[in-house]
mmCIF file of C-alpha atoms in Angstrom:
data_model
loop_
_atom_site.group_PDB
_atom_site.id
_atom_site.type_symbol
_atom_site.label_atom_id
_atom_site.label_comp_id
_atom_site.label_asym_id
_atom_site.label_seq_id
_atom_site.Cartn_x
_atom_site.Cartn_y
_atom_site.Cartn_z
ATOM 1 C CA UNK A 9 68.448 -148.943 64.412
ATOM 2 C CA UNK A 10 64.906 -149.522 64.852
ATOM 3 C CA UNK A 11 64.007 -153.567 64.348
ATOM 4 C CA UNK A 12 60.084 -154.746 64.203
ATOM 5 C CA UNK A 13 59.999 -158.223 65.162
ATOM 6 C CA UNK A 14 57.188 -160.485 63.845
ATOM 7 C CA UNK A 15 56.526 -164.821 64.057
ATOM 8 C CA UNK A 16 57.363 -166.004 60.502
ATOM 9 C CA UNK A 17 54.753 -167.759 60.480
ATOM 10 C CA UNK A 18 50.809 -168.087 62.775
ATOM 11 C CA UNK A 19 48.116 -170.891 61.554
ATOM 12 C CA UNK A 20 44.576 -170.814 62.827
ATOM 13 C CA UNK A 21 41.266 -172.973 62.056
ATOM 14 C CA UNK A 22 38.490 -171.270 60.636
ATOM 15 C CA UNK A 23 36.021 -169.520 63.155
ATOM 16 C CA UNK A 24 39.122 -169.528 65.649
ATOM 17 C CA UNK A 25 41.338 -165.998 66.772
ATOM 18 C CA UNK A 26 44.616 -164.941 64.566
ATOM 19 C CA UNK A 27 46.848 -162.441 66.723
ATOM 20 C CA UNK A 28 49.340 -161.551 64.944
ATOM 21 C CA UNK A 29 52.571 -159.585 67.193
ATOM 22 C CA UNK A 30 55.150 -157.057 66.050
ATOM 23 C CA UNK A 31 57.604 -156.343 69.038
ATOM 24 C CA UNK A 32 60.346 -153.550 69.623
ATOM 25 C CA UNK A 33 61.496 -151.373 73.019
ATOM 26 C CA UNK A 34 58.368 -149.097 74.034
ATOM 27 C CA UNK A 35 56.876 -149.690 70.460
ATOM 28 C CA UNK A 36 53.415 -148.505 72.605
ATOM 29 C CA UNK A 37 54.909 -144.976 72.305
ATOM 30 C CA UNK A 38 54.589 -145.078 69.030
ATOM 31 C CA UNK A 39 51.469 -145.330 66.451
ATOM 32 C CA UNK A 40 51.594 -148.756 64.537
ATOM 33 C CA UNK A 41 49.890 -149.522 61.344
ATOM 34 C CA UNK A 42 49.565 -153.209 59.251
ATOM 35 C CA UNK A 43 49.442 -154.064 56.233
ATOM 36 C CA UNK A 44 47.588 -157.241 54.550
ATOM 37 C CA UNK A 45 49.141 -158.256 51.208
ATOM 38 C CA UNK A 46 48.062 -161.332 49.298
ATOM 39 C CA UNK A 47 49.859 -163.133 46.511
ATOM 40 C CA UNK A 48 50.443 -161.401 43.658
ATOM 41 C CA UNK A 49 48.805 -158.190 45.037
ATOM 42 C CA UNK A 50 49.597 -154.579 46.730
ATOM 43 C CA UNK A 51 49.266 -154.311 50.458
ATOM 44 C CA UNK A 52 46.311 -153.181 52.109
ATOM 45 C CA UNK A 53 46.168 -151.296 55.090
ATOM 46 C CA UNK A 54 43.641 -152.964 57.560
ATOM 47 C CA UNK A 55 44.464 -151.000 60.682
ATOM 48 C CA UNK A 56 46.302 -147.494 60.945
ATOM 49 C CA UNK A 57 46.990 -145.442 64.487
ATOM 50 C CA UNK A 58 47.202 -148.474 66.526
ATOM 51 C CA UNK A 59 43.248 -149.229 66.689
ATOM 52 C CA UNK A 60 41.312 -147.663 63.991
ATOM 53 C CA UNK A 61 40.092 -149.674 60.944
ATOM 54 C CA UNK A 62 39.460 -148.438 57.243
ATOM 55 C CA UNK A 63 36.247 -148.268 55.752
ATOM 56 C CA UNK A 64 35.868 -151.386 53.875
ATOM 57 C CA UNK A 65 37.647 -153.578 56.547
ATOM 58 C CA UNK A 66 35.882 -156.138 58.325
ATOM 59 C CA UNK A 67 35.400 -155.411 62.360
ATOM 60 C CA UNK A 68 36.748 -158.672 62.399
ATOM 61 C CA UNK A 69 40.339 -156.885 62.122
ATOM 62 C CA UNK A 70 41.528 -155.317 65.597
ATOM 63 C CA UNK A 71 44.903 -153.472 66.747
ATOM 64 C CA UNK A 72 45.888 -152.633 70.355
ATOM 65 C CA UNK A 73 49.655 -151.715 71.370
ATOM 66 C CA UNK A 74 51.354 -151.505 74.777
ATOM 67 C CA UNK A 75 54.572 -151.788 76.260
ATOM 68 C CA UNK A 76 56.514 -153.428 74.098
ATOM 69 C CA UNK A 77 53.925 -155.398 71.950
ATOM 70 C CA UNK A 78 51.577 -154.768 69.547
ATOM 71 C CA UNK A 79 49.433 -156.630 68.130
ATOM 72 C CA UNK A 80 46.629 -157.522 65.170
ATOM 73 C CA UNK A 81 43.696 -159.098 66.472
ATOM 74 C CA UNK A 82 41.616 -161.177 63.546
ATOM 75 C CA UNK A 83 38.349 -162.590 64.878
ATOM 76 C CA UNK A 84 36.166 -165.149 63.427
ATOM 77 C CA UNK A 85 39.033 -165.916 60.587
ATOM 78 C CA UNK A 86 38.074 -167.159 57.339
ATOM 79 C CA UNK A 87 39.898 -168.288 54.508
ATOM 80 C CA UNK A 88 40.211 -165.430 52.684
ATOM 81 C CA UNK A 89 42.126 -164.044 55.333
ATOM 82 C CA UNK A 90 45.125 -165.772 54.405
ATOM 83 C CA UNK A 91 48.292 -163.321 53.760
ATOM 84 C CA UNK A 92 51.541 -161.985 54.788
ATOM 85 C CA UNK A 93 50.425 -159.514 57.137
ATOM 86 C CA UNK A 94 52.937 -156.608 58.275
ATOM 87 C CA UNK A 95 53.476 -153.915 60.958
ATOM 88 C CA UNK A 96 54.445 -150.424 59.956
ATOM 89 C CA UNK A 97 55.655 -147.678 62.513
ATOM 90 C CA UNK A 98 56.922 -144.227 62.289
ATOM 91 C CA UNK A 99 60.568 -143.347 63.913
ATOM 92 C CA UNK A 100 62.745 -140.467 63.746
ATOM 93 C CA UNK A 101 66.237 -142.566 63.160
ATOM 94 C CA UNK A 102 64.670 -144.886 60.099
ATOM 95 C CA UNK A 103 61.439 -142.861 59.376
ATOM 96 C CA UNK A 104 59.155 -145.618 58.085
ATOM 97 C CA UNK A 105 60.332 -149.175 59.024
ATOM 98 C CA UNK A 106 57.954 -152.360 58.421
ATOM 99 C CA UNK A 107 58.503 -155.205 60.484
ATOM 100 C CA UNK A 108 59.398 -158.794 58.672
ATOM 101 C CA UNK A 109 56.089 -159.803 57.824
ATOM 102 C CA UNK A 110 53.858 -162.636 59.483
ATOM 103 C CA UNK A 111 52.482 -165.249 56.666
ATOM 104 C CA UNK A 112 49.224 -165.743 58.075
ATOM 105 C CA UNK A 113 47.765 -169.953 57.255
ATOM 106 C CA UNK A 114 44.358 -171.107 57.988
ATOM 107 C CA UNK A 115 44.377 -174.747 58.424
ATOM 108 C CA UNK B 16 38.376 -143.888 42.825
ATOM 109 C CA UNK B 17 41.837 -144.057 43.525
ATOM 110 C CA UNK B 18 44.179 -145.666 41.055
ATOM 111 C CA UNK B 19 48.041 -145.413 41.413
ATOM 112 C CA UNK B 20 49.809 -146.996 38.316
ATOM 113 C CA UNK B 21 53.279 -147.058 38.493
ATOM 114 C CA UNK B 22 55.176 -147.216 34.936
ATOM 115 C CA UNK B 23 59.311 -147.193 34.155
ATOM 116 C CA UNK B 24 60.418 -150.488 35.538
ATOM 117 C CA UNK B 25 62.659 -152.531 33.544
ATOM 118 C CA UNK B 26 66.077 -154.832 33.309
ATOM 119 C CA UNK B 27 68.486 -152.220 33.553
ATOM 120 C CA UNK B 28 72.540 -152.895 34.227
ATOM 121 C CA UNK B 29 74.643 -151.933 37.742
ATOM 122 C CA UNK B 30 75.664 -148.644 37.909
ATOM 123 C CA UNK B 31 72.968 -147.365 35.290
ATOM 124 C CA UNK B 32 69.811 -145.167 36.051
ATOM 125 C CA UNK B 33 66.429 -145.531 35.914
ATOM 126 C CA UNK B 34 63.502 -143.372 36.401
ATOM 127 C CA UNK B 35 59.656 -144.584 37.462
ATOM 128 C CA UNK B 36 56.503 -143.067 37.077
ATOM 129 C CA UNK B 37 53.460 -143.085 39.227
ATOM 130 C CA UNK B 38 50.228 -141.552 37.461
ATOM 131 C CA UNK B 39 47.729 -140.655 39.926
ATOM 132 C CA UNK B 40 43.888 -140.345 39.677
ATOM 133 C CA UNK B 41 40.467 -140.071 41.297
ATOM 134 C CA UNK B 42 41.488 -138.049 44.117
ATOM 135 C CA UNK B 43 43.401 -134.598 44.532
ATOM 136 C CA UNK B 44 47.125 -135.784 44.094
ATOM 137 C CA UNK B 45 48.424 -132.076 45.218
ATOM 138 C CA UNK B 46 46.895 -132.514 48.310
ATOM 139 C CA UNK B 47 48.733 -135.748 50.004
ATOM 140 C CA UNK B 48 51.882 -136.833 50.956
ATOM 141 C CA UNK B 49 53.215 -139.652 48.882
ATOM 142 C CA UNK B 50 55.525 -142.357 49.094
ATOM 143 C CA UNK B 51 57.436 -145.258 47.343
ATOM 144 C CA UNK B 52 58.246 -148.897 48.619
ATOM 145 C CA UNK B 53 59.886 -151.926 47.563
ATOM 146 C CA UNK B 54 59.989 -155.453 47.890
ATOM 147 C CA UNK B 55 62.259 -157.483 46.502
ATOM 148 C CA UNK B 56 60.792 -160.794 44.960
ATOM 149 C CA UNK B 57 60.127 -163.238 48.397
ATOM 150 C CA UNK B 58 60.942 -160.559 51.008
ATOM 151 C CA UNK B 59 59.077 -158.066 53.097
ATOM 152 C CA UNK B 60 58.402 -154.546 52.095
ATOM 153 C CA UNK B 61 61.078 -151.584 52.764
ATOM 154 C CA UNK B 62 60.560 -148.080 52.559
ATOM 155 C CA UNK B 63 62.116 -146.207 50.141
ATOM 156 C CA UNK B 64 61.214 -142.338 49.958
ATOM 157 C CA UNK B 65 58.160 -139.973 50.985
ATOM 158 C CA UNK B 66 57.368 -136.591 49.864
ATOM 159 C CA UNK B 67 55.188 -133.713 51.090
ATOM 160 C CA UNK B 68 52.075 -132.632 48.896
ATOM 161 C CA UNK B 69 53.622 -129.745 47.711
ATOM 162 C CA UNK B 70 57.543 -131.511 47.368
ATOM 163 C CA UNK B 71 59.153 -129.345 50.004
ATOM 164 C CA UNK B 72 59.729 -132.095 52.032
ATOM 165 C CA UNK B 73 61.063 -135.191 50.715
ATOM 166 C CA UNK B 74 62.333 -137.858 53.046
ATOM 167 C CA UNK B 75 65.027 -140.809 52.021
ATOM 168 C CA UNK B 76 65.753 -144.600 53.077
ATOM 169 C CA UNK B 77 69.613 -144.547 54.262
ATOM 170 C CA UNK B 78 69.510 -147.631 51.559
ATOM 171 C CA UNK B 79 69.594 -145.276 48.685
ATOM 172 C CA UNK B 80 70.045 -142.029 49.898
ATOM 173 C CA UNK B 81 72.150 -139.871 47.369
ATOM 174 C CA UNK B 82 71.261 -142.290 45.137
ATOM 175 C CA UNK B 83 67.288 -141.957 44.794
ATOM 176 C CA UNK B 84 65.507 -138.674 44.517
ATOM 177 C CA UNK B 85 61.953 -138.879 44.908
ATOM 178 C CA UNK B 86 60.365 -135.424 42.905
ATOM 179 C CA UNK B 87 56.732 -135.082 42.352
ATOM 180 C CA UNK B 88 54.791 -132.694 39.636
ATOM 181 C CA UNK B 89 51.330 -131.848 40.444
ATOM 182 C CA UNK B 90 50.314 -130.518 37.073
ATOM 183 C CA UNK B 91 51.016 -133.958 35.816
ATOM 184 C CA UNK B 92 49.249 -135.612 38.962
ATOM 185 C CA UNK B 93 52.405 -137.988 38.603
ATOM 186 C CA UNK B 94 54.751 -139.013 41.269
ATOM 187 C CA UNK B 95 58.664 -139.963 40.318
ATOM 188 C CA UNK B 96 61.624 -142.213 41.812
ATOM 189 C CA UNK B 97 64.570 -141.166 39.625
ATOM 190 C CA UNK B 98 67.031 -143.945 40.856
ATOM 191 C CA UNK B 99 70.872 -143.847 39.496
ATOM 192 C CA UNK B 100 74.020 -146.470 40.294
ATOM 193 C CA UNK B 101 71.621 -149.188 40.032
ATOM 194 C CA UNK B 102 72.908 -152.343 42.048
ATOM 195 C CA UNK B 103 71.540 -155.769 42.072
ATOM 196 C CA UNK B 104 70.233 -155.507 45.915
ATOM 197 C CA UNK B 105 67.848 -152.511 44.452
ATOM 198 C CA UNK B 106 66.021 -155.471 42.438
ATOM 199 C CA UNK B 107 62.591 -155.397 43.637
ATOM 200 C CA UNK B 108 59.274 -153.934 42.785
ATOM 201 C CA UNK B 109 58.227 -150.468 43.411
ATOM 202 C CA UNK B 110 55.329 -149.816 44.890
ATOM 203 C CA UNK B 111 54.049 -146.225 45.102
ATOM 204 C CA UNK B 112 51.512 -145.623 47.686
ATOM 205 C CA UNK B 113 49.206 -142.484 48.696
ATOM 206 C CA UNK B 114 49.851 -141.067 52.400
ATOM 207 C CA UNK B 115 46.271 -139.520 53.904
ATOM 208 C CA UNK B 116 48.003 -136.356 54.960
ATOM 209 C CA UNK B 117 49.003 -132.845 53.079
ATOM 210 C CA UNK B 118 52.677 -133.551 55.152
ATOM 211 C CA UNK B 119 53.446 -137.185 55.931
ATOM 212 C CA UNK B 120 51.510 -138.801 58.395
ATOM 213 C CA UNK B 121 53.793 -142.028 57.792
ATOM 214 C CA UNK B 122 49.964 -144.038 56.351
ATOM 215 C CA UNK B 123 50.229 -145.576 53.348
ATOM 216 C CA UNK B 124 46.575 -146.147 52.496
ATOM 217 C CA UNK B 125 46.544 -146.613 48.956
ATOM 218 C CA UNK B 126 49.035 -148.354 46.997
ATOM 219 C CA UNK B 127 49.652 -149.049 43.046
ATOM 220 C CA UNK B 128 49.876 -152.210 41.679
ATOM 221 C CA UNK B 129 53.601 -152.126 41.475
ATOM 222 C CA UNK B 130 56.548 -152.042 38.502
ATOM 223 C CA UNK B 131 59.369 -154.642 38.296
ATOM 224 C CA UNK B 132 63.031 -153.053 38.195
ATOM 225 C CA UNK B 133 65.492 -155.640 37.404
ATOM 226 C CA UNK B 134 69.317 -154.714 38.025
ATOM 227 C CA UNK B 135 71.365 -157.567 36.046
ATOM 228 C CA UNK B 136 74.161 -157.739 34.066
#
């Protein structure tokens, strides 16, 4: 089966760098997409094919993947920012499989 | 502007059937892919079922395949999940979310608001 891996849990200050992984074999073959949910709300996509932002999302939200790792860059983090934030890939065995989710906490 | 709004969740016993809605607007419905996802209440999300835009596709989570059928009807711009031998793991709410392709192209960039389904005896 194909298994996302994600930190429970990554706390940042304000102003400081959130990077967020999601880890499986070769996962930089493959195009990965997160997901920002708050409570009490839907998910919202805030990166999609690896790298490329919505319109509407901050440039303050970044993606890269290689290897074995990718991972969710958030620059310049502010409160708002605060979420469970998930990975999202395609793969032929499970179709679409999300990784655990990554509560995001700014201190 | 787009507006998913799921409808048809519920308490419902094991082993019974539901079905849930998902009325779509402000965008051409027949023209995406479209899929449904679940979370059940303090866990991560899990995929449930995708569709093509035109229903000749339709893709299943090994979860609830051959129980789930996901159907669409493009007249109705309205998107189904007919789910039957409801068991208390399939508690969760549904999500149904818009795919930015005609065929999937596994995005899910808009998403409804979500309906409760509640499998208790």
């Amino acid at each position: 089966s194909y298994v996302l891996t994600q930190p429970p849990s990554v706390s940042v200050a304000p102003g400081q760098t959130a990077r967020i992984t999601c880890g499986e074999n070769n996962i930089g073959s493959k195009s990965v997409n997160w997901y920002q949910q708050k409570p009490g709300q839907a998910p919202v996509v805030v990166v999609y094919d690896d790298n490329d932002r919505p319109s509407g999302i901050p440039e303050r939200f970044s993606g890269s993947n290689s290897g074995n790792t990718a991972t969710l860059t958030i620059s310049r983090v502010e409160a708002g920012d605060e979420a469970d934030y998930y990975c999202q890939v395609w793969d032929s065995s499970v179709d679409v499989v999300f990784g655990g989710g990554t509560k995001l906490t700014v201190l | 502007q787009v507006q998913l709004v799921e409808s048809g969740g519920g308490v419902v016993q094991p082993g019974r059937s539901l079905r849930l809605s998902c009325a779509a607007s402000g965008f051409s419905f027949r023209s995406h892919a479209m899929h449904w996802v679940r979370q059940a209440p303090g866990k991560g999300l899990e995929w449930v079922a995708a569709i093509s835009f035109d229903g000749s596709e339709k893709y299943h989570a090994d979860s609830v395949k051959g129980r789930f059928t996901i159907s669409r009807d493009n007249s109705k711009y309205t998107l189904y999940l007919e789910m039957t031998s409801l068991r208390a793991e399939d508690t969760a709410v549904y999500y149904c979310a818009r795919d930015p392709n005609t065929v999937t192209a596994w995005i899910l960039d808009y998403w409804g608001q979500g309906t409760l389904v509640t499998v208790s005896s």
